[in-house]
Amino acid sequence: NAGVTQTPKFRVLKTGQSMTLLCAQDMNHEYMYWYRQDPGMGLRLIHYSVGEGTTAKGEVPDGYNVSRLKKQNFLLGLESAAPSQTSVYFCASSWSLAGVGNIQYFGAGTRLSVL
Amino acid sequence: AQSVAQPEDQVNVAEGNPLTVKCTYSVSGNPYLFWYVQYPNRGLQFLLKYITGDNLVKGSYGFEAEFNKSQTSFHLKKPSALVSDSALYFCAVRDLRSNDYKLSFGAGTTVTVRA
């Protein structure tokens, strides 16, 4: 009964380094999302996917790339990390688009620090 | 454009007292409204949603919320708070006139229930 699993849970990067965050869901959801959470700003959507092989930009996509090669996995990549990308990253999934009233299920988050 | 405001950064109540977390929204059409809760070091969990119908919505853990169209509010309430309700609460909205999928989240309200 895992739901949405994010790895890693914590990471510290130096400016300019790259990394990939992995999100896996076992609920057979079509839709997956990556958010970042910053103090006093709520959650902001980075990228999302409406199905295997598709991705789309959210509110704050710059500096990030994503891939959805398998239905259950959604990867978030940082090609050249910047201190402004220090944040807590959440992955979520849903049966259908969250904006049509469907519930999103969230992972536990990845806390990323870029020095 | 759609937006949501949570006017209180923090709410402090004594255990057993009523708890209210405020949310106001702004949309051009009709709203979908959600409440999520985040416990420390965890992802967001769905509490309840308003799509249409009865203005009083009941959700998980004894929470309820009242949709008030004239005041554009969707306040979260619990008649008798528990220490275990201490968490970060997020309100979210989507404008039904919008052609996109996106939910807009508030900045969050930290609830502390003291024993």
mmCIF file of C-alpha atoms in Angstrom, chain A:
data_model
loop_
_atom_site.group_PDB
_atom_site.id
_atom_site.type_symbol
_atom_site.label_atom_id
_atom_site.label_comp_id
_atom_site.label_asym_id
_atom_site.label_seq_id
_atom_site.Cartn_x
_atom_site.Cartn_y
_atom_site.Cartn_z
ATOM 1 C CA ASN A 1 0.000 0.000 0.000
ATOM 2 C CA ALA A 2 2.820 2.387 -0.934
ATOM 3 C CA GLY A 3 0.856 5.063 -2.842
ATOM 4 C CA VAL A 4 3.310 7.709 -4.059
ATOM 5 C CA THR A 5 6.982 7.154 -3.263
ATOM 6 C CA GLN A 6 9.690 9.763 -3.744
ATOM 7 C CA THR A 7 13.423 9.176 -3.712
ATOM 8 C CA PRO A 8 15.655 10.503 -2.334
ATOM 9 C CA LYS A 9 14.215 12.088 0.798
ATOM 10 C CA PHE A 10 17.107 14.519 1.250
ATOM 11 C CA ARG A 11 19.855 15.805 -0.978
ATOM 12 C CA VAL A 12 22.507 18.483 -0.852
ATOM 13 C CA LEU A 13 23.971 19.730 -4.120
ATOM 14 C CA LYS A 14 26.601 22.227 -5.091
ATOM 15 C CA THR A 15 25.719 24.935 -7.578
ATOM 16 C CA GLY A 16 25.982 23.579 -11.103
ATOM 17 C CA GLN A 17 25.540 19.923 -10.200
ATOM 18 C CA SER A 18 22.761 17.858 -11.704
ATOM 19 C CA MET A 19 20.388 15.365 -10.180
ATOM 20 C CA THR A 20 17.197 13.453 -10.814
ATOM 21 C CA LEU A 21 14.298 13.035 -8.422
ATOM 22 C CA LEU A 22 12.241 9.902 -8.853
ATOM 23 C CA CYS A 23 8.526 9.577 -8.226
ATOM 24 C CA ALA A 24 6.752 6.237 -8.383
ATOM 25 C CA GLN A 25 3.049 5.528 -7.908
ATOM 26 C CA ASP A 26 1.320 2.177 -7.667
ATOM 27 C CA MET A 27 -2.273 3.344 -8.063
ATOM 28 C CA ASN A 28 -2.354 3.172 -11.865
ATOM 29 C CA HIS A 29 -3.006 6.919 -12.051
ATOM 30 C CA GLU A 30 -2.841 8.603 -15.428
ATOM 31 C CA TYR A 31 -1.830 12.022 -14.159
ATOM 32 C CA MET A 32 1.300 12.978 -12.279
ATOM 33 C CA TYR A 33 2.642 16.298 -11.031
ATOM 34 C CA TRP A 34 5.761 17.874 -9.602
ATOM 35 C CA TYR A 35 5.417 20.780 -7.166
ATOM 36 C CA ARG A 36 7.834 22.831 -5.146
ATOM 37 C CA GLN A 37 6.966 24.136 -1.701
ATOM 38 C CA ASP A 38 8.588 27.278 -0.389
ATOM 39 C CA PRO A 39 7.837 29.021 2.920
ATOM 40 C CA GLY A 40 4.884 31.390 2.674
ATOM 41 C CA MET A 41 4.195 30.498 -0.956
ATOM 42 C CA GLY A 42 2.174 27.333 -0.858
ATOM 43 C CA LEU A 43 2.730 24.806 -3.620
ATOM 44 C CA ARG A 44 3.689 25.788 -7.132
ATOM 45 C CA LEU A 45 3.374 23.438 -10.072
ATOM 46 C CA ILE A 46 6.604 22.781 -11.961
ATOM 47 C CA HIS A 47 5.584 20.235 -14.595
ATOM 48 C CA TYR A 48 2.866 17.673 -15.012
ATOM 49 C CA SER A 49 2.002 14.668 -17.165
ATOM 50 C CA VAL A 50 -1.340 13.461 -18.473
ATOM 51 C CA GLY A 51 -0.059 10.041 -19.425
ATOM 52 C CA GLU A 52 2.898 7.895 -20.355
ATOM 53 C CA GLY A 53 5.164 9.680 -22.789
ATOM 54 C CA THR A 54 3.614 13.125 -22.274
ATOM 55 C CA THR A 55 4.718 16.114 -20.213
ATOM 56 C CA ALA A 56 3.678 19.740 -19.924
ATOM 57 C CA LYS A 57 4.881 22.900 -18.221
ATOM 58 C CA GLY A 58 3.351 24.260 -15.052
ATOM 59 C CA GLU A 59 3.792 27.612 -13.335
ATOM 60 C CA VAL A 60 7.526 27.486 -12.649
ATOM 61 C CA PRO A 61 9.168 25.136 -15.191
ATOM 62 C CA ASP A 62 12.440 26.985 -15.796
ATOM 63 C CA GLY A 63 15.538 25.072 -14.772
ATOM 64 C CA TYR A 64 13.721 21.728 -14.618
ATOM 65 C CA ASN A 65 13.059 18.902 -17.036
ATOM 66 C CA VAL A 66 10.801 15.881 -16.657
ATOM 67 C CA SER A 67 10.191 12.523 -18.253
ATOM 68 C CA ARG A 68 7.389 9.974 -18.056
ATOM 69 C CA LEU A 69 8.725 6.903 -19.822
ATOM 70 C CA LYS A 70 6.584 4.542 -17.776
ATOM 71 C CA LYS A 71 3.102 5.182 -16.475
ATOM 72 C CA GLN A 72 4.087 4.608 -12.870
ATOM 73 C CA ASN A 73 7.191 6.820 -12.862
ATOM 74 C CA PHE A 74 7.690 10.558 -13.220
ATOM 75 C CA LEU A 75 11.236 11.930 -13.089
ATOM 76 C CA LEU A 76 12.235 15.499 -12.304
ATOM 77 C CA GLY A 77 15.674 16.602 -13.427
ATOM 78 C CA LEU A 78 17.821 19.566 -12.515
ATOM 79 C CA GLU A 79 20.540 19.957 -15.150
ATOM 80 C CA SER A 80 22.502 22.718 -13.411
ATOM 81 C CA ALA A 81 21.309 23.331 -9.874
ATOM 82 C CA ALA A 82 21.052 26.873 -8.535
ATOM 83 C CA PRO A 83 20.565 28.088 -4.947
ATOM 84 C CA SER A 84 17.101 29.337 -5.968
ATOM 85 C CA GLN A 85 16.115 25.707 -6.418
ATOM 86 C CA THR A 86 16.557 25.000 -2.723
ATOM 87 C CA SER A 87 13.097 23.813 -1.781
ATOM 88 C CA VAL A 88 10.941 20.869 -0.811
ATOM 89 C CA TYR A 89 9.719 18.986 -3.868
ATOM 90 C CA PHE A 90 6.492 17.029 -3.899
ATOM 91 C CA CYS A 91 5.229 14.567 -6.431
ATOM 92 C CA ALA A 92 1.511 13.878 -6.736
ATOM 93 C CA SER A 93 -0.746 11.710 -8.846
ATOM 94 C CA SER A 94 -4.449 11.538 -9.648
ATOM 95 C CA TRP A 95 -6.946 9.558 -11.710
ATOM 96 C CA SER A 96 -7.761 12.551 -13.798
ATOM 97 C CA LEU A 97 -6.753 16.166 -13.888
ATOM 98 C CA ALA A 98 -6.739 17.593 -10.392
ATOM 99 C CA GLY A 99 -8.431 20.712 -11.669
ATOM 100 C CA VAL A 100 -11.604 18.833 -12.540
ATOM 101 C CA GLY A 101 -12.235 17.920 -8.966
ATOM 102 C CA ASN A 102 -10.121 14.834 -8.655
ATOM 103 C CA ILE A 103 -8.064 14.212 -5.560
ATOM 104 C CA GLN A 104 -4.320 14.357 -5.744
ATOM 105 C CA TYR A 105 -2.231 11.904 -3.738
ATOM 106 C CA PHE A 106 1.121 13.211 -2.575
ATOM 107 C CA GLY A 107 4.472 11.694 -1.799
ATOM 108 C CA ALA A 108 6.379 12.509 1.377
ATOM 109 C CA GLY A 109 8.639 15.025 -0.351
ATOM 110 C CA THR A 110 12.299 15.541 -1.185
ATOM 111 C CA ARG A 111 14.170 18.225 0.690
ATOM 112 C CA LEU A 112 16.821 19.702 -1.602
ATOM 113 C CA SER A 113 19.505 22.182 -0.627
ATOM 114 C CA VAL A 114 21.705 23.792 -3.244
ATOM 115 C CA LEU A 115 24.835 25.434 -1.841
#
